[in-house]
Short mmCIF file of C-alpha atoms in Angstrom, two decimals:
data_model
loop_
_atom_site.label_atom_id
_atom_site.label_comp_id
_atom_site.label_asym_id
_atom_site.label_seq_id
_atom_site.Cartn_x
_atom_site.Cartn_y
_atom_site.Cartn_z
CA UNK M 1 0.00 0.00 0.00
CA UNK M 2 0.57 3.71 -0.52
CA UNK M 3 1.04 5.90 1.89
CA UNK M 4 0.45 9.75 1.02
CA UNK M 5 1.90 12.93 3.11
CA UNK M 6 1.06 15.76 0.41
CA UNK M 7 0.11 17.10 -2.46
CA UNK M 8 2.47 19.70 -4.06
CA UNK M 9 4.17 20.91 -7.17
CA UNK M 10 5.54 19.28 -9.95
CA UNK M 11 9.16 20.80 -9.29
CA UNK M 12 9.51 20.12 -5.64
CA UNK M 13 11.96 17.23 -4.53
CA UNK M 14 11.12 14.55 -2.36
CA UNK M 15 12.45 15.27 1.16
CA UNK M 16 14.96 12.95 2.41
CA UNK M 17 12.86 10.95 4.79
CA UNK M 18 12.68 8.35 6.71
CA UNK M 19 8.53 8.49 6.68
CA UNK M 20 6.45 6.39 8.27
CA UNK M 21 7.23 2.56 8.72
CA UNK M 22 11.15 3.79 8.31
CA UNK M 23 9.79 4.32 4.43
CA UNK M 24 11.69 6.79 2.22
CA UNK M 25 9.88 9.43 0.60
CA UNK M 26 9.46 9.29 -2.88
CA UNK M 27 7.08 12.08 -5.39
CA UNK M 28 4.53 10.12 -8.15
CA UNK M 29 4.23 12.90 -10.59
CA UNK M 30 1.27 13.91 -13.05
CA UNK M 31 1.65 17.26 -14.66
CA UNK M 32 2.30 20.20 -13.53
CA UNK M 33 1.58 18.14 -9.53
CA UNK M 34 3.20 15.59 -7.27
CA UNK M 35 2.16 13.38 -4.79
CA UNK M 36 4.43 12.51 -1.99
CA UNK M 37 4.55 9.03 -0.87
CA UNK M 38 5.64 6.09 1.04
CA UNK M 39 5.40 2.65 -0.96
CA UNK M 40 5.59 -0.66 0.85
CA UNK M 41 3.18 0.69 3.83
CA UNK M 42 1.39 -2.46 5.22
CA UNK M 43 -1.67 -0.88 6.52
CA UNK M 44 -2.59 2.35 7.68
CA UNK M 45 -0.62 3.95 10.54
CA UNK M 46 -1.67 3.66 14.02
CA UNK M 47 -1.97 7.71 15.26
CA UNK M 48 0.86 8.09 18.01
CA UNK M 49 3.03 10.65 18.76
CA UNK M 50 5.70 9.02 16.24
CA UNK M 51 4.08 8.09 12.99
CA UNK M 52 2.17 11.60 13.84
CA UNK M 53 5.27 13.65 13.91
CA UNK M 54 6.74 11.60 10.97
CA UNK M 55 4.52 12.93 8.85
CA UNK M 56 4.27 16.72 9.94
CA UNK M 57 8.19 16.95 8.80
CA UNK M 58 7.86 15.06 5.73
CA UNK M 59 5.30 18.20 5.07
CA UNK M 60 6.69 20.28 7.17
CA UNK M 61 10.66 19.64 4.97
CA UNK M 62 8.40 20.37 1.71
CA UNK M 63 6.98 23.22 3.01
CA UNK M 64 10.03 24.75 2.64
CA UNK M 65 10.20 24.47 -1.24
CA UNK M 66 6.97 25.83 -2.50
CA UNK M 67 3.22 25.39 -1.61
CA UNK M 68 1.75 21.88 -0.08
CA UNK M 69 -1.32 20.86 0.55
CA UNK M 70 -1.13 17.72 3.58
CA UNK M 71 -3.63 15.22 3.55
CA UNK M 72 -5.26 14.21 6.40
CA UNK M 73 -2.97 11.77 8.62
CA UNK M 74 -3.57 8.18 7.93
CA UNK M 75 -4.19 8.34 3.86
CA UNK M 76 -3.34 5.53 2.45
CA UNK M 77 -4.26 4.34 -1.34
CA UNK M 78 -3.94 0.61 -2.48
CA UNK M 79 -1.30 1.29 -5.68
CA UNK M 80 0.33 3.87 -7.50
CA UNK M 81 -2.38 3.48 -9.59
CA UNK M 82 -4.81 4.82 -7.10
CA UNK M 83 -2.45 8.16 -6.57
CA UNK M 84 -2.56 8.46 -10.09
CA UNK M 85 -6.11 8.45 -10.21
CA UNK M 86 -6.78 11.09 -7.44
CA UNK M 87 -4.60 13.61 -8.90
CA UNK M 88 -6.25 13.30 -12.43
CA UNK M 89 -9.92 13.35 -10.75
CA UNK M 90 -8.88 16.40 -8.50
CA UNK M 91 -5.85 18.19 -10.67
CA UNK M 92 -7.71 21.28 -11.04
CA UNK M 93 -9.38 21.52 -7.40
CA UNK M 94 -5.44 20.84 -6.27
CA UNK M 95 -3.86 23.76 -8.35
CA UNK M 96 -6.25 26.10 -7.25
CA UNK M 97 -5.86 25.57 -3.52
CA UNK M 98 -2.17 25.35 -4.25
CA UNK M 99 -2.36 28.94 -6.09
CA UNK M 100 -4.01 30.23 -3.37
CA UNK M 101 -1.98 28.98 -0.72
CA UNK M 102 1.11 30.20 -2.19
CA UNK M 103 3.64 32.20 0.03
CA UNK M 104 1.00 31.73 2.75
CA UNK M 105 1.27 29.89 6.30
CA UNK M 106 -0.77 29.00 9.13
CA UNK M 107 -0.86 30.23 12.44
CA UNK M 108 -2.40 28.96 15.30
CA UNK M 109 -4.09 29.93 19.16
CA UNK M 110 -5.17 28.68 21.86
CA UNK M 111 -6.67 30.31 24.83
CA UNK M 112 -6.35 28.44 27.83
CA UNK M 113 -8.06 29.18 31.02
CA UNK M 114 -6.09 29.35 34.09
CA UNK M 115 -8.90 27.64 35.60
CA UNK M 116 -11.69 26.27 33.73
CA UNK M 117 -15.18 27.03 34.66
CA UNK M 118 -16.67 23.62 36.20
CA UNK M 119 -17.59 21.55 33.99
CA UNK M 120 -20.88 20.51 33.82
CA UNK M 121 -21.75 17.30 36.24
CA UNK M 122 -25.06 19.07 37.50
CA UNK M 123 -27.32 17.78 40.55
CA UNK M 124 -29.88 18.53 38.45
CA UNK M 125 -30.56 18.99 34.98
CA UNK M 126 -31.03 22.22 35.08
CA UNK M 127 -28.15 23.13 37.16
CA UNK M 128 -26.12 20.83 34.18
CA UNK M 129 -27.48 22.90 31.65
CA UNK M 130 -26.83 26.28 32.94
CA UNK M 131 -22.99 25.61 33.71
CA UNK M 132 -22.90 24.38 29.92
CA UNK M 133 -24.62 27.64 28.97
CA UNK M 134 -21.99 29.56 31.31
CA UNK M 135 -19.06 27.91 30.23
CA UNK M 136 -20.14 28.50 26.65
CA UNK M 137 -20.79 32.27 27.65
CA UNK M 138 -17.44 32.70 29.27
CA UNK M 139 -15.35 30.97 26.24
CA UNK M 140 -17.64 33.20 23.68
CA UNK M 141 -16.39 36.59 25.48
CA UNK M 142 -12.74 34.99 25.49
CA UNK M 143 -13.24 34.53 21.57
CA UNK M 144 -14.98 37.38 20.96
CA UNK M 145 -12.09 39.95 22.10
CA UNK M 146 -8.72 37.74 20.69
CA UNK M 147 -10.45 36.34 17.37
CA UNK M 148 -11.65 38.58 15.17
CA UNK M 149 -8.41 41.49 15.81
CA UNK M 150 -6.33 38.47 14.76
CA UNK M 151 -8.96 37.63 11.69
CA UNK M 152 -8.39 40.91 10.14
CA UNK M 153 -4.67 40.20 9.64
CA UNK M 154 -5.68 37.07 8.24
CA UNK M 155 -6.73 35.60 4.29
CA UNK M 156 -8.64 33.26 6.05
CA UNK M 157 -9.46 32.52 9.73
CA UNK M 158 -11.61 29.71 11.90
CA UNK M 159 -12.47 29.54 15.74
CA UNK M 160 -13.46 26.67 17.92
CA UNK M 161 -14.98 26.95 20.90
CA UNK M 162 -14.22 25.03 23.51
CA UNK M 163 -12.77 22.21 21.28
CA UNK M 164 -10.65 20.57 24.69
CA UNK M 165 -11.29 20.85 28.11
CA UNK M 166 -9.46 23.95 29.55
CA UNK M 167 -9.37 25.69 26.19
CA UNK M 168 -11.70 28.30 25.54
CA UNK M 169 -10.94 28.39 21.91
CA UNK M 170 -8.79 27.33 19.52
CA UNK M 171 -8.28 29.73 16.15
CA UNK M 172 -6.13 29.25 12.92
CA UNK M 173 -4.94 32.18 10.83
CA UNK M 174 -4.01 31.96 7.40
CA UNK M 175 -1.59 34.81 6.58
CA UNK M 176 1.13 36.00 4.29
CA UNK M 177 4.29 34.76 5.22
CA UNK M 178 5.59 38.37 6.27
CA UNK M 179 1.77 38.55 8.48
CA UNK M 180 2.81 35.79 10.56
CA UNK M 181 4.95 38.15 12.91
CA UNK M 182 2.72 41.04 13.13
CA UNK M 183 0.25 38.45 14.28
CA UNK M 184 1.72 37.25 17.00
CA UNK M 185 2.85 40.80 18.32
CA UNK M 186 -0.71 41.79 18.06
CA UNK M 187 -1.32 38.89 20.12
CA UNK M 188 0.92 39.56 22.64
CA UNK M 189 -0.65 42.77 22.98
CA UNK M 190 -4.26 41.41 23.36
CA UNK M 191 -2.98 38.55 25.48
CA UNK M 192 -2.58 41.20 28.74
CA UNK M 193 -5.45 42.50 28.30
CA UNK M 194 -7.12 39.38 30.27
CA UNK M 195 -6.39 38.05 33.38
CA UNK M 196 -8.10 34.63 33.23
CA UNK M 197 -6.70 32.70 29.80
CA UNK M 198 -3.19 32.40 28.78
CA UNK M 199 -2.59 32.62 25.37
CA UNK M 200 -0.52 30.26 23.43
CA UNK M 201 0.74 31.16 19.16
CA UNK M 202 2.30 28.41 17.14
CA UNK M 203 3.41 28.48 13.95
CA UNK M 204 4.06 28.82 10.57
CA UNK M 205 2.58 25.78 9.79
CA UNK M 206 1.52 24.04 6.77
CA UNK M 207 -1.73 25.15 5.73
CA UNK M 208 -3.66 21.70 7.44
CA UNK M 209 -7.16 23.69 8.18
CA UNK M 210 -6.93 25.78 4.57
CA UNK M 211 -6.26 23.24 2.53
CA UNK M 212 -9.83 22.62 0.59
CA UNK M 213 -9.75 25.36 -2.77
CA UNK M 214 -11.89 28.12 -1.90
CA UNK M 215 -14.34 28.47 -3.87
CA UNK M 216 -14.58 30.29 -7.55
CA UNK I 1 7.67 23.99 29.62
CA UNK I 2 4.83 20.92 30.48
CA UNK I 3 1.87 22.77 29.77
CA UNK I 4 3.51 24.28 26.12
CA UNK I 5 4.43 20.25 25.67
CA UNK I 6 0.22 19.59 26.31
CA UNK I 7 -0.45 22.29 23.80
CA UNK I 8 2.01 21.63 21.59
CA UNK I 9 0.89 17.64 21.45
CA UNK I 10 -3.12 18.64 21.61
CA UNK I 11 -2.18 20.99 18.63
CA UNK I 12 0.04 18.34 16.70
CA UNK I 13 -3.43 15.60 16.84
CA UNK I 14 -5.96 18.98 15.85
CA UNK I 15 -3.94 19.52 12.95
CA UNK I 16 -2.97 16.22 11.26
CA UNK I 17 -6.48 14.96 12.79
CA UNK I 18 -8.52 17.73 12.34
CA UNK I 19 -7.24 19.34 8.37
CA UNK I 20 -5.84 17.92 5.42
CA UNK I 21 -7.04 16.73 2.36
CA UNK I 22 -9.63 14.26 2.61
CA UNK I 23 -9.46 11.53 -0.02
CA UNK I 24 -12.77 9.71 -0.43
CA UNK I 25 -15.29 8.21 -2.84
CA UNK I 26 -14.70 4.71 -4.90
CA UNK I 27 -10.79 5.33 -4.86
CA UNK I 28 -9.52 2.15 -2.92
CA UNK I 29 -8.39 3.46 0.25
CA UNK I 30 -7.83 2.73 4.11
CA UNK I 31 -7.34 5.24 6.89
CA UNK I 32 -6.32 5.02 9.68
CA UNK I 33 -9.67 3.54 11.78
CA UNK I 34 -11.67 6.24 13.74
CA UNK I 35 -12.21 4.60 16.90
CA UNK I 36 -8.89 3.88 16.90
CA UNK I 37 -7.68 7.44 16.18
CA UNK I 38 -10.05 8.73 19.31
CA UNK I 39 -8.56 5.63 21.30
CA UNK I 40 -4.95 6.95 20.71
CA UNK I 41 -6.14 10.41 21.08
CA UNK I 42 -7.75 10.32 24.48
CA UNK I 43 -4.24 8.35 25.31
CA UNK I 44 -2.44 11.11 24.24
CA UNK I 45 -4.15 13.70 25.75
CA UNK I 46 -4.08 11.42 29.26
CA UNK I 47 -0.56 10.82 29.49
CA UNK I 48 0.02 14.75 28.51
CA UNK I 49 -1.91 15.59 31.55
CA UNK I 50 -0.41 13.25 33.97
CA UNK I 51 2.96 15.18 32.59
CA UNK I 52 1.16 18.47 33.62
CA UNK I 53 0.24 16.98 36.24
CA UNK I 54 3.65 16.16 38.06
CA UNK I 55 4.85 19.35 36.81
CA UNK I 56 2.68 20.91 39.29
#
């Protein structure tokens, strides 16, 4: 079996690997794309910390020489034939999101609360209910002041809320390469500005949330 | 340093978990099995708190 890392362009190099199951990286190219693989996978990768970060720096190596699009972790096709197949069926979709993801990264925040409103457990269920309602409230007003002065920096932005316990949100950025610092120093600005959540940047990334072509 | 390590592991799963390009349709394919994914995630997360944990 095959299995796949990334989509990318038809110039980039394979990065030197080792992948997952100790597999080198190799590119299966179809036009003006390439697919980044790992033959001789026997079945798909059980998600833990190793095969995970195995595949963020095969993408993460060929971020580095152009725009990628990852696949989700844990893609894997039956042949060559197969990879072959998706990049024919999906060529176009593929060099539009790769267009538009050009010279772009993603950035990423968390809010975490210092301490988390209780979570719901509720002697009744109406006491249950309006701790959900209040944690909801709480992690909404969080949001509501970082998110949307980060947004406007941003091509494209999401926000979770409450996507783990003890994080009030969780928001990814897409920005121009040269955005990604004035991001986080407008985040450090807005980070003092509450006393409850700590907020946590990472990034660049690859763009994992952005990758679907926008539409048009 | 513990608590960036829980992020940065929470973060590593939301990514490669969360985005990417989904492959579906006729195309032969496995993935990696869901309930299995959520079984190594909750594992994850667990032994990233116990590390918080001790930190404390």
């Amino acid at each position: 079996m095959i299995y796949v890392y990334a989509i990318g362009g038809g110039g980039a190099d394979a990065p030197a690997g080792p992948g997952i199951d100790d597999r080198p990286i190799e590119a299966v190219r179809r036009g003006s794309l390439a697919a980044f693989v790992s033959r001789g996978v026997e079945r798909a990768p059980e998600p833990g910390e190793n095969a995970l970060l195995r595949h963020e720096s095969v993408v993460d190596a060929l971020m580095s020489d152009g725009p990628v699009l990852p696949m989700r972790f844990g893609t894997v096709l039956a042949g060559e034939g197969d990879v072959f197949a998706v990049l024919a069926a999906r060529g176009i979709e593929f060099e539009r999101s790769l267009a538009h993801l050009r010279g772009r990264v993603e950035m990423r925040v968390r809010a975490l609360w210092h301490s988390p409103p209780p979570e719901p457990t509720g002697e009744s269920g109406r006491e249950f209910l309006e701790a959900k309602l209040e944690r909801h409230r709480t992690a909404r007003e969080v949001a509501g002041e970082v998110h949307p002065c980060l947004a406007e920096l941003a091509v494209a932005s999401t926000c979770r809320l409450l996507p783990h316990r003890g994080t009030a949100f969780a928001g990814a950025y897409l920005v121009d390469r040269n955005d990604a610092d004035p991001l986080e120093h407008r985040l450090e600005q807005l980070a003092g500005t509450r006393g409850d959540v700590d907020v946590v940047c990472t990034g660049p990334w690859p763009p994992y949330t952005f990758s679907e072509a926008p539409d048009g | 340093m513990l608590r960036q390590r829980e992020v940065t592991l929470v973060d590593l799963v939301d990514r490669l978990l969360g985005g990417g390009v989904v492959i579906s349709g006729d195309i032969t394919l496995a993935v990696a099995d869901i309930d299995l994914v959520q079984l190594n995630l909750r594992a994850l997360v667990a032994s990233a708190d116990k590390l918080a944990e001790g930190a404390e």
